[in-house]
mmCIF file of C-alpha atoms and ligand atoms in Angstrom:
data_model
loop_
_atom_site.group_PDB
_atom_site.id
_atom_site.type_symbol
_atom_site.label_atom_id
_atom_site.label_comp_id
_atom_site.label_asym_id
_atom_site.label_seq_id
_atom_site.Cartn_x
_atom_site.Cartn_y
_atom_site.Cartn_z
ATOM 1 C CA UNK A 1 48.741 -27.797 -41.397
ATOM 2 C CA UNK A 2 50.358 -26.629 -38.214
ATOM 3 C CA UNK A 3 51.582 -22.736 -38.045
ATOM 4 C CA UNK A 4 54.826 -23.752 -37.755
ATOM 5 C CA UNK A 5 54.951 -25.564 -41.272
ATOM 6 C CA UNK A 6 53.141 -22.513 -42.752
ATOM 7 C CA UNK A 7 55.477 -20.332 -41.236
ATOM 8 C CA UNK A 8 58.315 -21.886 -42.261
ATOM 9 C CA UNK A 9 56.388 -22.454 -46.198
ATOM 10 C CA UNK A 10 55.701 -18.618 -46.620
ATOM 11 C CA UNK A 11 58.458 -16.760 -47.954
ATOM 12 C CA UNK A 12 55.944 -13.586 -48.221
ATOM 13 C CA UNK A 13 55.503 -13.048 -44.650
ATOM 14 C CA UNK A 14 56.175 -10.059 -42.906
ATOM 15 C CA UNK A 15 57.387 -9.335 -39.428
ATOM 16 C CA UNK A 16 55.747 -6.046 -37.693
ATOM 17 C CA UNK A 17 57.415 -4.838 -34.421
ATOM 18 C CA UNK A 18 55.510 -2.323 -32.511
ATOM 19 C CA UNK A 19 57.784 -0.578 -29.771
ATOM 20 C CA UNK A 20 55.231 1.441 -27.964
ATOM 21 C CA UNK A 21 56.734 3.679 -24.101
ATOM 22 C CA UNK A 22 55.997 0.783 -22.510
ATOM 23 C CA UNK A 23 55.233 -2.263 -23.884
ATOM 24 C CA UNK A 24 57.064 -3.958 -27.418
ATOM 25 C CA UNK A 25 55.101 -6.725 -29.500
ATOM 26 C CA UNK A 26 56.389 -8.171 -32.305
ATOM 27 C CA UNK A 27 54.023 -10.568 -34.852
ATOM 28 C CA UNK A 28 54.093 -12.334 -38.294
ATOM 29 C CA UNK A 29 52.382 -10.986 -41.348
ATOM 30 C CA UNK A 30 51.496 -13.984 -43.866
ATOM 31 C CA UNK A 31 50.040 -11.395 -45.996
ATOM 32 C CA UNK A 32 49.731 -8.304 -46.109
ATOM 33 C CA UNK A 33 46.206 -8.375 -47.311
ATOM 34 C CA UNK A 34 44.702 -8.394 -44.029
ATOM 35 C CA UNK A 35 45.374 -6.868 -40.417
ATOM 36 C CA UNK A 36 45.714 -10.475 -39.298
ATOM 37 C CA UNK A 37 48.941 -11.704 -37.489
ATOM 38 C CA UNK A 38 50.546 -14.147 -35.585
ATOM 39 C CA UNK A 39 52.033 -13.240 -32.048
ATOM 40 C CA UNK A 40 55.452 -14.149 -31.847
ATOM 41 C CA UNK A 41 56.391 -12.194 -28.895
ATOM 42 C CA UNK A 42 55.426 -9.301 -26.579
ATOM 43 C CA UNK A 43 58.032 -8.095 -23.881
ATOM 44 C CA UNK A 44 58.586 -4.817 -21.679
ATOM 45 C CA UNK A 45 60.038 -1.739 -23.447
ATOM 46 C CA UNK A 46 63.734 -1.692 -22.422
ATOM 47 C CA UNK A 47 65.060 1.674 -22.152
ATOM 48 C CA UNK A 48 68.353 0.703 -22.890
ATOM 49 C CA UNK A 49 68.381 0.246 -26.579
ATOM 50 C CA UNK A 50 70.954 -2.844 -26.464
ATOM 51 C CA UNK A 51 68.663 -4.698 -24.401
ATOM 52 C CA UNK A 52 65.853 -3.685 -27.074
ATOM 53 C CA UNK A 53 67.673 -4.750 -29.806
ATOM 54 C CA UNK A 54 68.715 -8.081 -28.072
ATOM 55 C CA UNK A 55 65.423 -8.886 -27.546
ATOM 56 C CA UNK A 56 63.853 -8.112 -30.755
ATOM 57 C CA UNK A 57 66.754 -10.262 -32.667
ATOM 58 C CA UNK A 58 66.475 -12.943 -30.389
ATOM 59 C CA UNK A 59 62.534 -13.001 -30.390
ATOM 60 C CA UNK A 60 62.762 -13.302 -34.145
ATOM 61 C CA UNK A 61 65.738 -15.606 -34.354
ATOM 62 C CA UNK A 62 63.678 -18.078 -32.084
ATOM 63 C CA UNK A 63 60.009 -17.534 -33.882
ATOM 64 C CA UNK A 64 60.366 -20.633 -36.381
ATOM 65 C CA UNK A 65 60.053 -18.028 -39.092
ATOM 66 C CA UNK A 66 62.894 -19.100 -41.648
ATOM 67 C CA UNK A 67 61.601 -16.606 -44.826
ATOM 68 C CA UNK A 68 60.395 -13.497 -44.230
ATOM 69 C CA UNK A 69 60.548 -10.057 -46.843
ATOM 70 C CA UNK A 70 61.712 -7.727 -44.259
ATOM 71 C CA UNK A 71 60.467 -6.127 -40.777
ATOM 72 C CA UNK A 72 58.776 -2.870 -40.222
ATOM 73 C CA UNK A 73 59.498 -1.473 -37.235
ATOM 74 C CA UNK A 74 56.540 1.261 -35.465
ATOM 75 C CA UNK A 75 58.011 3.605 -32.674
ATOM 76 C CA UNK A 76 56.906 5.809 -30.261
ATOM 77 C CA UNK A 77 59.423 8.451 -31.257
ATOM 78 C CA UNK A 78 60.551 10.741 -34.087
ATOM 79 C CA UNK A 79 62.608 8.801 -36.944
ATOM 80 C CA UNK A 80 64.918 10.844 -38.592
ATOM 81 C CA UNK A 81 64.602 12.149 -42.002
ATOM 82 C CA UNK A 82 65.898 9.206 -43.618
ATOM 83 C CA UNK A 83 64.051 6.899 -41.999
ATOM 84 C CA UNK A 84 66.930 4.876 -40.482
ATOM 85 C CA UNK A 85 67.251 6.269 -37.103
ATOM 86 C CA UNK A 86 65.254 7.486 -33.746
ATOM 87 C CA UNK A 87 65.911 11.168 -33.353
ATOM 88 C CA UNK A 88 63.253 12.423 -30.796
ATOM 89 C CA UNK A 89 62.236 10.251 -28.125
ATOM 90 C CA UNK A 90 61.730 11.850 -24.747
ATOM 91 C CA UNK A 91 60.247 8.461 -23.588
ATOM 92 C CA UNK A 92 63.317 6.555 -24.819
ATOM 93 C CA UNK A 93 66.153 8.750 -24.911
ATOM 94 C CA UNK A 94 68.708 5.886 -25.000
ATOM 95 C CA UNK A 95 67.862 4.556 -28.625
ATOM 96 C CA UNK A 96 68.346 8.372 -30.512
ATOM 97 C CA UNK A 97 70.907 8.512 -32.922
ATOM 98 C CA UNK A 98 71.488 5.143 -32.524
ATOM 99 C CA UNK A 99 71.726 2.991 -36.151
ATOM 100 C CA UNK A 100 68.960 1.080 -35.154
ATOM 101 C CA UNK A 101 67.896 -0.092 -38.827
ATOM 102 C CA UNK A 102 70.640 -0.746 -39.584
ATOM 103 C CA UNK A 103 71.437 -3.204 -36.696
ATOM 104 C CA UNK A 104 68.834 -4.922 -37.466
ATOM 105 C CA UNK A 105 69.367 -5.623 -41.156
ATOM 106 C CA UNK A 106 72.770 -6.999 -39.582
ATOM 107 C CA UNK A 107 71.971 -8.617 -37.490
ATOM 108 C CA UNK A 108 68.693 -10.426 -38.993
ATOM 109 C CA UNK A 109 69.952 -10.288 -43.136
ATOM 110 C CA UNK A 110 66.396 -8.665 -43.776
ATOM 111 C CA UNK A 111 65.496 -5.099 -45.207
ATOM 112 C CA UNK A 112 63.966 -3.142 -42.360
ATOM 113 C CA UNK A 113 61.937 -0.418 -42.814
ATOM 114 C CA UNK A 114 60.815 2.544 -39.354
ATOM 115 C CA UNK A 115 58.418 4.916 -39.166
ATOM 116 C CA UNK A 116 56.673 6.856 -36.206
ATOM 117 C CA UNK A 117 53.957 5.050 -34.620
ATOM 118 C CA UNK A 118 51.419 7.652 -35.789
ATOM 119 C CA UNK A 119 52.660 6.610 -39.776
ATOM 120 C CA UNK A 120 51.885 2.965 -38.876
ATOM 121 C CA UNK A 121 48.469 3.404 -36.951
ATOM 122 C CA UNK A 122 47.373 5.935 -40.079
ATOM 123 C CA UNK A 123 48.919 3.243 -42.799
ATOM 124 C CA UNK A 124 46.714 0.495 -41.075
ATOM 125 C CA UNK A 125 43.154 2.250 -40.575
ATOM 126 C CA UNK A 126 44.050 3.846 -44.435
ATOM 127 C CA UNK A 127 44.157 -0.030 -45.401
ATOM 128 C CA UNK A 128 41.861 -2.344 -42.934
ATOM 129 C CA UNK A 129 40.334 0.031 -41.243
ATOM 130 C CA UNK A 130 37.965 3.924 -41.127
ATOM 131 C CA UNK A 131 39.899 5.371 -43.372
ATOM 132 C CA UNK A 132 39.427 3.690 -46.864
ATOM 133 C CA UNK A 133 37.850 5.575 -48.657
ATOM 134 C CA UNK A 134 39.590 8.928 -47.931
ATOM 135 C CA UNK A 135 42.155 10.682 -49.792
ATOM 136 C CA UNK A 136 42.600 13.090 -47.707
ATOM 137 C CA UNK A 137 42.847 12.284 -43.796
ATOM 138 C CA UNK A 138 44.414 12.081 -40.408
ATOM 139 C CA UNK A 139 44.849 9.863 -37.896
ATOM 140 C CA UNK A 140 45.209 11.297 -34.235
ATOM 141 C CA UNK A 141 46.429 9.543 -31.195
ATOM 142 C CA UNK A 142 45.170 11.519 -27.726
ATOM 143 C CA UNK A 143 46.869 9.478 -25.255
ATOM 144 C CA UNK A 144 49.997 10.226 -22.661
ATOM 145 C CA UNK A 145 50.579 12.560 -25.404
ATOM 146 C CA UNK A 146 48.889 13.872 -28.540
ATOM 147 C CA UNK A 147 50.178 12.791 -32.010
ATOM 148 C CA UNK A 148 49.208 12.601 -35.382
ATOM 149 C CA UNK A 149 49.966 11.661 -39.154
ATOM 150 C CA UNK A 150 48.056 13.026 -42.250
ATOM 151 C CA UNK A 151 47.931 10.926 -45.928
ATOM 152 C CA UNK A 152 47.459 13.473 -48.622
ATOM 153 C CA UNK A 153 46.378 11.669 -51.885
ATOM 154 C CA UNK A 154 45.232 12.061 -55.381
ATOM 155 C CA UNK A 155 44.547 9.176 -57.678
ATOM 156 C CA UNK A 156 47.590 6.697 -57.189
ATOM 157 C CA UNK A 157 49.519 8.703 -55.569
ATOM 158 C CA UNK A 158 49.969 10.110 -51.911
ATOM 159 C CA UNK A 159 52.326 11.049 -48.609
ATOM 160 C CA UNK A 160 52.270 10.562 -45.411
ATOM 161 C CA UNK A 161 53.494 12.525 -43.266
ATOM 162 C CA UNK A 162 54.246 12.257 -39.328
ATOM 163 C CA UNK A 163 53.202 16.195 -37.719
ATOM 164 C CA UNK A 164 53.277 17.965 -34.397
ATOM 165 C CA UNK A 165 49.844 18.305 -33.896
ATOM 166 C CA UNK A 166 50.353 18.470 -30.209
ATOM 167 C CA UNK A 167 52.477 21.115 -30.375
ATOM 168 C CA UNK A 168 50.432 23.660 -32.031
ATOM 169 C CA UNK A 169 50.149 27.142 -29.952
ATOM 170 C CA UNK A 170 46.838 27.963 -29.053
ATOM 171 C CA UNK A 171 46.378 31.975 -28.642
ATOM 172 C CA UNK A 172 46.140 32.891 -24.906
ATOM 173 C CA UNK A 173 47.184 30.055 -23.660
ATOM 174 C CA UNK A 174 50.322 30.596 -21.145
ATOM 175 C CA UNK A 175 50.664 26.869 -19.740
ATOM 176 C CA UNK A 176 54.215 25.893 -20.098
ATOM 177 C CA UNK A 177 54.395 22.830 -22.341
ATOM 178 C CA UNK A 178 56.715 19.118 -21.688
ATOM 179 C CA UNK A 179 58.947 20.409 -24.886
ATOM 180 C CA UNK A 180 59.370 23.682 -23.414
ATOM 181 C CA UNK A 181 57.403 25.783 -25.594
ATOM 182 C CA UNK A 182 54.095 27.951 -24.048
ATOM 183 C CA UNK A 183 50.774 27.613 -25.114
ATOM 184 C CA UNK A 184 50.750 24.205 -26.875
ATOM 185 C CA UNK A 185 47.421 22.208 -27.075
ATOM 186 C CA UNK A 186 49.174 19.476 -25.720
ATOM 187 C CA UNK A 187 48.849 21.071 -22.529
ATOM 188 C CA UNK A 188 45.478 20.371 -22.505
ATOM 189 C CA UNK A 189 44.731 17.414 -24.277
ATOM 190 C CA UNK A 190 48.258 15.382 -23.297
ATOM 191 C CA UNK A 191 47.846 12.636 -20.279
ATOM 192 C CA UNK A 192 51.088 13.057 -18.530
ATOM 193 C CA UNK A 193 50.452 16.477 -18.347
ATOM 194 C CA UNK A 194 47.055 16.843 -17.409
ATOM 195 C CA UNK A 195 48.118 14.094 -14.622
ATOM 196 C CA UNK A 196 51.436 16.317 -13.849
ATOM 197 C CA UNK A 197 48.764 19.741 -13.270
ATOM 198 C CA UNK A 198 46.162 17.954 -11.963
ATOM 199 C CA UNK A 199 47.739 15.561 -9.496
ATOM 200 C CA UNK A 200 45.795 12.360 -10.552
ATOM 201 C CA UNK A 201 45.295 10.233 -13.612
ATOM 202 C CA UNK A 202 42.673 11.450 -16.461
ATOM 203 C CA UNK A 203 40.969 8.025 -15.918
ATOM 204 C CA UNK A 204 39.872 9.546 -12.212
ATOM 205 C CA UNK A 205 38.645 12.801 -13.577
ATOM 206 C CA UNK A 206 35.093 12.455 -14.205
ATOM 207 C CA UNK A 207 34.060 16.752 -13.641
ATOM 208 C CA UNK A 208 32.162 17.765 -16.474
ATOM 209 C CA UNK A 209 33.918 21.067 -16.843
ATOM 210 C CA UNK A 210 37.237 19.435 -17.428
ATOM 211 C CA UNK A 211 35.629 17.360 -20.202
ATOM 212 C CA UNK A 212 34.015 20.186 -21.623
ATOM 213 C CA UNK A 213 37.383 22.108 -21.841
ATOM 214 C CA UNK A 214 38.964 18.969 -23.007
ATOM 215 C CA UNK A 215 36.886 18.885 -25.963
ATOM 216 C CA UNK A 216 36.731 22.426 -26.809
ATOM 217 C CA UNK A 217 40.669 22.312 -27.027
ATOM 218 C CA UNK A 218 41.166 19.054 -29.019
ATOM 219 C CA UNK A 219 38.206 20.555 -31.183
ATOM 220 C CA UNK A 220 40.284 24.033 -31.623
ATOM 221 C CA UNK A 221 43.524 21.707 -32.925
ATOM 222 C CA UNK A 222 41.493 19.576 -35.046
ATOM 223 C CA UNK A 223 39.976 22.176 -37.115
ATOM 224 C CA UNK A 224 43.647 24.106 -37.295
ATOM 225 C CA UNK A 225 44.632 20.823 -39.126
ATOM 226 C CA UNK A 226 41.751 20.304 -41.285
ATOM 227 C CA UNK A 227 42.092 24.379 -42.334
ATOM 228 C CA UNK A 228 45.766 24.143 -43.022
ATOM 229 C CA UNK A 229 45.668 20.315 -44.086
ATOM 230 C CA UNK A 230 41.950 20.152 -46.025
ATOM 231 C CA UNK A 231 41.789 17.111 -44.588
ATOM 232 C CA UNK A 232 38.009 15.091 -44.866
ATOM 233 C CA UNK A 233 38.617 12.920 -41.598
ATOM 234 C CA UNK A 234 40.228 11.705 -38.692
ATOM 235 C CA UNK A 235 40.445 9.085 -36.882
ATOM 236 C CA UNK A 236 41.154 9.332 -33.265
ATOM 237 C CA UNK A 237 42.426 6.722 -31.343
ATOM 238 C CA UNK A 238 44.471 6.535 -28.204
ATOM 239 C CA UNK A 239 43.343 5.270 -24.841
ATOM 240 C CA UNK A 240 41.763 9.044 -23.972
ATOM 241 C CA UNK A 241 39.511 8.923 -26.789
ATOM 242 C CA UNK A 242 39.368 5.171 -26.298
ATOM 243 C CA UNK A 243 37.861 4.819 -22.966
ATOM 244 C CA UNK A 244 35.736 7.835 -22.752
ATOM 245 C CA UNK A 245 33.069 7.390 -25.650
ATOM 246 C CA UNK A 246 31.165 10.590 -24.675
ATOM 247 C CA UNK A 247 34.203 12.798 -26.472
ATOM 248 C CA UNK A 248 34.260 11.853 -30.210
ATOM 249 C CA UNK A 249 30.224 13.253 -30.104
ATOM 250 C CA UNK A 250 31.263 16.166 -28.117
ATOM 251 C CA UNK A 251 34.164 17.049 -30.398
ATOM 252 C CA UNK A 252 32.270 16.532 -33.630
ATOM 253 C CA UNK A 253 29.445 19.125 -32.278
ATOM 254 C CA UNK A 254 32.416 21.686 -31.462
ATOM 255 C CA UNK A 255 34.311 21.062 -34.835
ATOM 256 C CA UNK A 256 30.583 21.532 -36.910
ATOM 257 C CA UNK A 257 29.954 24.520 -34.953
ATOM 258 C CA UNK A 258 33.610 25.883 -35.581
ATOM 259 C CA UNK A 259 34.550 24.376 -38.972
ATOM 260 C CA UNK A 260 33.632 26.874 -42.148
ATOM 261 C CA UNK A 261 33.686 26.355 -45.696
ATOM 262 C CA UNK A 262 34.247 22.303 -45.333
ATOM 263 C CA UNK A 263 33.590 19.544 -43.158
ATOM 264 C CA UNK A 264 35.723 17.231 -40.817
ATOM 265 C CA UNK A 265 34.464 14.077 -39.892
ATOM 266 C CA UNK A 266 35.462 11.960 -37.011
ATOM 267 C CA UNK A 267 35.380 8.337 -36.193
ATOM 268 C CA UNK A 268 37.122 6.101 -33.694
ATOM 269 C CA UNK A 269 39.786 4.592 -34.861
ATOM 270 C CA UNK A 270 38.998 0.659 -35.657
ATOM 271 C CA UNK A 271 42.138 -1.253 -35.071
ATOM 272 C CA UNK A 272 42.999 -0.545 -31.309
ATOM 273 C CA UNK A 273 45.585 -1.343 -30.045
ATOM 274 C CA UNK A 274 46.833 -3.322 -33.312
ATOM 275 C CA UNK A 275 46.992 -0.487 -35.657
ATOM 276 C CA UNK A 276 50.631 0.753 -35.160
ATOM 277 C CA UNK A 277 52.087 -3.680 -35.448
ATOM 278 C CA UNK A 278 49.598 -3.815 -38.560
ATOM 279 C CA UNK A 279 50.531 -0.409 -40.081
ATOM 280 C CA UNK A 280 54.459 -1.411 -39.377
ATOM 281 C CA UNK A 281 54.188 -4.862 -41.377
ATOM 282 C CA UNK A 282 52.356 -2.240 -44.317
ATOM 283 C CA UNK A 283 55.198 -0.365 -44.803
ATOM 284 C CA UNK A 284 56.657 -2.557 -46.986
ATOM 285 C CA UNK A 285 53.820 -2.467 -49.338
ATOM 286 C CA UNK A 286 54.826 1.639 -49.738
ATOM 287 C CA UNK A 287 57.500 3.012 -51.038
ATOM 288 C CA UNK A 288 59.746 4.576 -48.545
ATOM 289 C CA UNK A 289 59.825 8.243 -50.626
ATOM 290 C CA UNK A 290 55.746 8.122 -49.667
ATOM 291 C CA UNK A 291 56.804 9.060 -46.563
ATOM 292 C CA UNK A 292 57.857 12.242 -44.331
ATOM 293 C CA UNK A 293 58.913 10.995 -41.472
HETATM 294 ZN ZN1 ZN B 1 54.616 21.329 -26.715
#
């Protein structure tokens, strides 16, 4: 059977769209029992959201897929409480408070559901990936920026929920942050920043001290969310953690030493680069009240 008949044969497909700052991909679920999809397209980010939504409507329109249940959309912004807009989105300031579900479901007669790109990649390594078999967890992204989402569960029941870890102030710590507060552990631990103070890329920064004050930062922030959260584990992902193996063994010696009264373990993320597309087609099997966007 060729994909295209199977396509066109499964009416419980899902479409995922992951809109990351600078590239979107967009892919076809046949099942939502497994992270496996089907590439339909993968295009530059357009910054102005017209373009974007052109491009997603007309990537779909042209996939061969006739039947699909609806398309989850992942973003690399803030959605707004009700799950239907972009509200936040300093690297795409053109799509907030624009009715972006909303044109879709127009324009593509499909239920649509959004969610922060943090949601998605925590939905996907909660189902397919390091983070079965917790109730209680995070998933952190430590990239141009630092993000995260927790799941809080009990039994059948749980929420997600999209937080600021980033933003967190860390006590006598003066450095101005991008969102204009002072003292955030983003100012540490976030790319552009460190790229902004430092004049080069965190990829050409190989002095130990830096990496040692890396860690003890990111290990500061992740033991503030396991205290206030009582979160079991995290998994980190983003192309900092992703391309510097030496940190997740540095940050789990700092967070041991630190960490009283429970224990926080940490493990690299397992779907790359795939988990926010794979957590966006998952949204539909959640209900939307399961999560605080
Ligand atoms: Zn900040």
């Amino acid at each position: 059977m060729s994909n295209t008949q199977f396509i066109r044969d499964d009416s419980s497909s899902h479409i995922g769209v992951d809109i990351g700052g600078t590239n979107t991909r967009i892919g076809l679920f046949s099942s939502l029992d497994t992270p496996n999809f089907l590439n339909i397209a993968r295009f530059p980010t357009y910054q102005i959201y017209e373009e974007q939504l052109h491009h997603i409507i007309e990537a779909v329109r042209t996939s061969n897929v006739q039947c699909f249940v609806g398309i989850g959309v992942s973003a690399a912004a803030r959605i707004a409480k009700d799950g239907r807009s972009i509200n936040v989105a300093p690297n795409l300031p053109d799509y907030i408070d624009k009715p972006f579900a909303e044109d879709l479901v127009e324009a593509l007669d499909s239920p649509v559901r959004l969610a922060h790109d943090t949601v998605c990649g925590l939905l996907a390594e909660k189902q397919f990936g390091i983070l079965r078999r917790y109730d209680r967890c995070a998933y952190v992204t430590v990239s141009t920026g630092t993000g995260a989402a927790i799941h809080l569960g009990k039994a059948s029941t749980s929420l997600i929920s999209s937080i600021e870890i980033g933003h967190q102030i860390l006590d006598g710590n003066s450095l101005r942050c991008l969102c204009g507060q002072v003292g955030c552990l983003e100012t540490f631990t976030g790319g552009r920043q460190i790229e902004l103070r430092y004049g080069r890329p965190i990829a050409n920064i190989t002095d130990k001290a830096f990496w040692e004050l890396f860690s003890h930062k990111l290990a500061i922030g992740l033991v503030n969310l396991a205290q206030l959260t009582r979160i079991d584990a995290v998994a980190l992902s983003g192309a900092i953690v992703l391309h510097n193996q030496f940190l997740l063994p540095m940050l789990q010696e700092e967070v041991n030493a630190t960490l009283k009264g429970s224990t926080l373990e940490l493990k690299t993320a397992k779907l790359g680069e795939d988990a926010p597309i794979v957590g966006a087609a998952t949204l539909f099997g959640l209900p939307e009240d399961r999560i605080l966007h």
